């Protein structure tokens, strides 16, 4: 485990959390990139302190939106766990929670949608849960956020392009799990259907 200082430096360097750009209503945007969040290297305590010291003070004064990019998140690498999510949410000051207008959840996986539908109401308040807007494609994000003012990593654009050829993922009719999508082709119709619905 890294020291507290090293963990904070890592969060700074990776820019997992960055206040950048504005939405179409002129509100500041907190951009969060899930794939680069070092969940196995940063403790919940250090993350909470980092947010309290470096992010939340900049969000206390006026309404803001959050863009959470879920593209490429793997439970084994980037996901902090349910208890950690609850702890992080509980540590958000009330005035910051009140100023949050929308959470644009970019590229939500089927698993993430199911998780939020089942546990989201238990972990987060009803007010927060109601602010979540699922955004399946970047083109729909630009309806809400000023495109030229927010940096989006290249892998997000690549995933977006890949999804154009797999529209059934948006409706939960095809798995979005990377192991299923990249699995070798099989001749059996049974195998194809059984793999298609693995989530």
Tab-separated table of C-alpha atoms in Angstrom:
chain	number	residue	atom	x	y	z
A	1	UNK	CA	0.000	0.000	0.000
A	2	UNK	CA	1.246	3.459	-0.905
A	3	UNK	CA	1.581	6.210	1.678
A	4	UNK	CA	-1.243	8.737	1.935
A	5	UNK	CA	0.846	11.326	0.122
A	6	UNK	CA	1.660	8.894	-2.704
A	7	UNK	CA	-1.996	7.951	-3.076
A	8	UNK	CA	-3.004	11.611	-3.343
A	9	UNK	CA	-0.247	12.239	-5.879
A	10	UNK	CA	-1.495	9.269	-7.892
A	11	UNK	CA	-5.047	10.677	-7.951
A	12	UNK	CA	-3.659	14.050	-9.040
A	13	UNK	CA	-1.513	12.528	-11.771
A	14	UNK	CA	-4.277	10.318	-13.201
A	15	UNK	CA	-6.863	13.135	-13.087
A	16	UNK	CA	-9.655	10.710	-12.279
A	17	UNK	CA	-11.630	13.657	-10.891
A	18	UNK	CA	-11.415	16.917	-12.794
A	19	UNK	CA	-13.594	19.998	-12.830
A	20	UNK	CA	-13.653	20.959	-16.463
A	21	UNK	CA	-15.954	22.717	-18.874
A	22	UNK	CA	-19.622	23.579	-18.593
A	23	UNK	CA	-22.926	21.992	-19.408
A	24	UNK	CA	-25.477	23.582	-21.756
A	25	UNK	CA	-26.917	25.558	-18.812
A	26	UNK	CA	-23.536	27.088	-17.943
A	27	UNK	CA	-22.948	24.918	-14.868
A	28	UNK	CA	-19.474	23.587	-14.051
A	29	UNK	CA	-18.836	19.914	-14.841
A	30	UNK	CA	-17.085	17.398	-12.608
A	31	UNK	CA	-15.641	14.769	-14.958
A	32	UNK	CA	-14.918	11.326	-13.476
A	33	UNK	CA	-13.174	8.614	-15.529
A	34	UNK	CA	-13.929	5.225	-13.957
A	35	UNK	CA	-11.425	3.159	-15.930
A	36	UNK	CA	-8.404	5.022	-14.579
A	37	UNK	CA	-9.553	5.005	-10.949
A	38	UNK	CA	-6.905	2.995	-9.012
A	39	UNK	CA	-9.329	1.203	-6.684
A	40	UNK	CA	-6.725	-1.331	-5.536
A	41	UNK	CA	-4.099	1.309	-4.734
A	42	UNK	CA	-6.088	4.077	-3.031
A	43	UNK	CA	-7.877	3.650	0.294
A	44	UNK	CA	-11.373	5.003	0.880
A	45	UNK	CA	-10.041	7.259	3.640
A	46	UNK	CA	-7.456	8.856	1.333
A	47	UNK	CA	-10.018	9.218	-1.455
A	48	UNK	CA	-12.469	10.938	0.880
A	49	UNK	CA	-9.745	13.304	2.126
A	50	UNK	CA	-8.657	14.051	-1.448
A	51	UNK	CA	-12.223	14.886	-2.462
A	52	UNK	CA	-12.789	16.978	0.682
A	53	UNK	CA	-9.574	18.957	0.167
A	54	UNK	CA	-9.298	19.328	-3.600
A	55	UNK	CA	-12.654	18.800	-5.304
A	56	UNK	CA	-15.606	19.593	-3.039
A	57	UNK	CA	-14.483	23.138	-2.062
A	58	UNK	CA	-14.707	24.112	-5.745
A	59	UNK	CA	-18.285	22.810	-5.961
A	60	UNK	CA	-19.848	24.470	-2.918
A	61	UNK	CA	-20.750	27.797	-4.484
A	62	UNK	CA	-23.024	26.978	-7.430
A	63	UNK	CA	-24.953	24.183	-9.145
A	64	UNK	CA	-22.876	21.709	-11.166
A	65	UNK	CA	-23.227	18.553	-13.230
A	66	UNK	CA	-21.178	15.378	-13.136
A	67	UNK	CA	-20.077	13.326	-16.133
A	68	UNK	CA	-19.164	9.825	-14.993
A	69	UNK	CA	-17.490	7.803	-17.774
A	70	UNK	CA	-17.998	4.090	-17.075
A	71	UNK	CA	-16.281	2.894	-20.263
A	72	UNK	CA	-13.874	0.025	-19.611
A	73	UNK	CA	-14.513	-0.298	-15.861
A	74	UNK	CA	-13.665	-3.789	-14.572
A	75	UNK	CA	-14.868	-4.935	-11.183
A	76	UNK	CA	-11.504	-6.519	-10.392
A	77	UNK	CA	-9.509	-3.356	-11.150
A	78	UNK	CA	-11.487	-0.104	-10.946
A	79	UNK	CA	-14.490	-0.815	-8.721
A	80	UNK	CA	-14.044	0.184	-5.061
A	81	UNK	CA	-16.913	-1.970	-3.706
A	82	UNK	CA	-20.366	-1.286	-2.286
A	83	UNK	CA	-19.248	-0.297	1.216
A	84	UNK	CA	-16.652	2.086	-0.246
A	85	UNK	CA	-19.270	3.704	-2.499
A	86	UNK	CA	-21.537	4.181	0.511
A	87	UNK	CA	-18.686	5.701	2.537
A	88	UNK	CA	-17.767	8.084	-0.296
A	89	UNK	CA	-21.384	9.137	-0.753
A	90	UNK	CA	-21.830	9.716	2.997
A	91	UNK	CA	-18.714	11.920	3.019
A	92	UNK	CA	-20.086	14.307	0.380
A	93	UNK	CA	-21.080	17.531	2.173
A	94	UNK	CA	-24.779	18.355	2.076
A	95	UNK	CA	-24.256	21.636	0.241
A	96	UNK	CA	-22.316	19.825	-2.504
A	97	UNK	CA	-25.064	17.189	-2.797
A	98	UNK	CA	-27.645	19.954	-3.042
A	99	UNK	CA	-25.735	21.700	-5.829
A	100	UNK	CA	-25.460	18.547	-7.947
A	101	UNK	CA	-28.031	18.872	-10.735
A	102	UNK	CA	-27.363	15.836	-12.964
A	103	UNK	CA	-25.091	12.803	-13.186
A	104	UNK	CA	-24.520	11.821	-16.821
A	105	UNK	CA	-23.572	8.140	-16.672
A	106	UNK	CA	-21.710	7.493	-19.950
A	107	UNK	CA	-21.593	3.958	-21.408
A	108	UNK	CA	-23.449	2.225	-18.575
A	109	UNK	CA	-22.974	-1.528	-18.711
A	110	UNK	CA	-25.902	-3.866	-18.155
A	111	UNK	CA	-24.319	-4.875	-14.835
A	112	UNK	CA	-24.061	-1.223	-13.745
A	113	UNK	CA	-27.697	-0.575	-14.613
A	114	UNK	CA	-28.808	-3.660	-12.688
A	115	UNK	CA	-26.621	-2.699	-9.741
A	116	UNK	CA	-28.082	0.808	-9.570
A	117	UNK	CA	-31.616	-0.507	-10.029
A	118	UNK	CA	-31.219	-2.958	-7.124
A	119	UNK	CA	-28.710	-1.380	-4.727
A	120	UNK	CA	-28.657	2.237	-5.864
A	121	UNK	CA	-31.700	3.211	-3.863
A	122	UNK	CA	-30.180	1.626	-0.745
A	123	UNK	CA	-26.746	3.226	-1.121
A	124	UNK	CA	-27.768	6.645	-2.404
A	125	UNK	CA	-30.590	8.929	-1.394
A	126	UNK	CA	-33.646	9.117	-3.614
A	127	UNK	CA	-32.633	12.634	-4.605
A	128	UNK	CA	-29.259	11.493	-5.926
A	129	UNK	CA	-30.639	8.412	-7.637
A	130	UNK	CA	-33.167	10.565	-9.485
A	131	UNK	CA	-30.395	12.757	-10.912
A	132	UNK	CA	-28.721	9.890	-12.801
A	133	UNK	CA	-29.179	10.062	-16.583
A	134	UNK	CA	-27.888	7.138	-18.635
A	135	UNK	CA	-25.996	8.163	-21.775
A	136	UNK	CA	-25.355	5.286	-24.182
A	137	UNK	CA	-23.412	7.292	-26.774
A	138	UNK	CA	-21.223	10.383	-26.679
A	139	UNK	CA	-23.430	12.083	-29.256
A	140	UNK	CA	-26.187	12.161	-26.619
A	141	UNK	CA	-23.810	13.574	-24.001
A	142	UNK	CA	-23.154	16.568	-26.259
A	143	UNK	CA	-26.870	17.395	-26.027
A	144	UNK	CA	-26.207	18.283	-22.381
A	145	UNK	CA	-22.508	19.204	-22.131
A	146	UNK	CA	-20.428	21.605	-24.212
A	147	UNK	CA	-18.360	19.277	-26.368
A	148	UNK	CA	-15.282	21.459	-26.852
A	149	UNK	CA	-14.866	22.126	-23.137
A	150	UNK	CA	-14.429	18.613	-21.767
A	151	UNK	CA	-11.635	16.129	-22.417
A	152	UNK	CA	-12.718	12.584	-23.180
A	153	UNK	CA	-10.041	9.867	-23.453
A	154	UNK	CA	-9.528	8.203	-26.827
A	155	UNK	CA	-10.614	4.777	-25.536
A	156	UNK	CA	-14.080	6.230	-24.868
A	157	UNK	CA	-14.440	7.320	-28.502
A	158	UNK	CA	-13.209	3.896	-29.640
A	159	UNK	CA	-15.760	2.127	-27.458
A	160	UNK	CA	-18.474	4.443	-28.733
A	161	UNK	CA	-17.574	3.551	-32.309
A	162	UNK	CA	-17.544	-0.160	-31.468
A	163	UNK	CA	-21.022	0.098	-29.945
A	164	UNK	CA	-22.400	1.555	-33.186
A	165	UNK	CA	-22.096	-1.957	-34.607
A	166	UNK	CA	-23.728	-3.592	-31.574
A	167	UNK	CA	-26.993	-1.705	-30.973
A	168	UNK	CA	-28.593	-4.610	-29.082
A	169	UNK	CA	-26.295	-3.903	-26.123
A	170	UNK	CA	-28.294	-0.735	-25.453
A	171	UNK	CA	-31.412	-2.830	-24.905
A	172	UNK	CA	-29.776	-5.591	-22.856
A	173	UNK	CA	-30.310	-8.123	-25.657
A	174	UNK	CA	-26.578	-8.668	-26.126
A	175	UNK	CA	-23.962	-8.877	-23.410
A	176	UNK	CA	-21.577	-5.969	-23.015
A	177	UNK	CA	-19.140	-8.103	-21.052
A	178	UNK	CA	-15.710	-7.963	-22.771
A	179	UNK	CA	-15.019	-11.680	-22.332
A	180	UNK	CA	-18.238	-12.596	-24.079
A	181	UNK	CA	-17.786	-10.111	-26.896
A	182	UNK	CA	-14.226	-11.189	-27.590
A	183	UNK	CA	-14.922	-14.906	-27.169
A	184	UNK	CA	-13.965	-17.133	-30.083
A	185	UNK	CA	-16.773	-17.922	-32.443
A	186	UNK	CA	-18.641	-21.167	-31.891
A	187	UNK	CA	-20.576	-23.310	-34.300
A	188	UNK	CA	-23.285	-24.400	-31.920
A	189	UNK	CA	-26.432	-22.258	-31.785
A	190	UNK	CA	-26.871	-23.312	-28.154
A	191	UNK	CA	-23.425	-21.994	-27.219
A	192	UNK	CA	-24.064	-18.736	-29.052
A	193	UNK	CA	-27.307	-18.073	-27.199
A	194	UNK	CA	-25.944	-19.107	-23.816
A	195	UNK	CA	-22.937	-16.767	-24.195
A	196	UNK	CA	-25.033	-13.904	-25.506
A	197	UNK	CA	-26.970	-13.579	-22.272
A	198	UNK	CA	-24.073	-13.821	-19.835
A	199	UNK	CA	-23.771	-10.515	-18.018
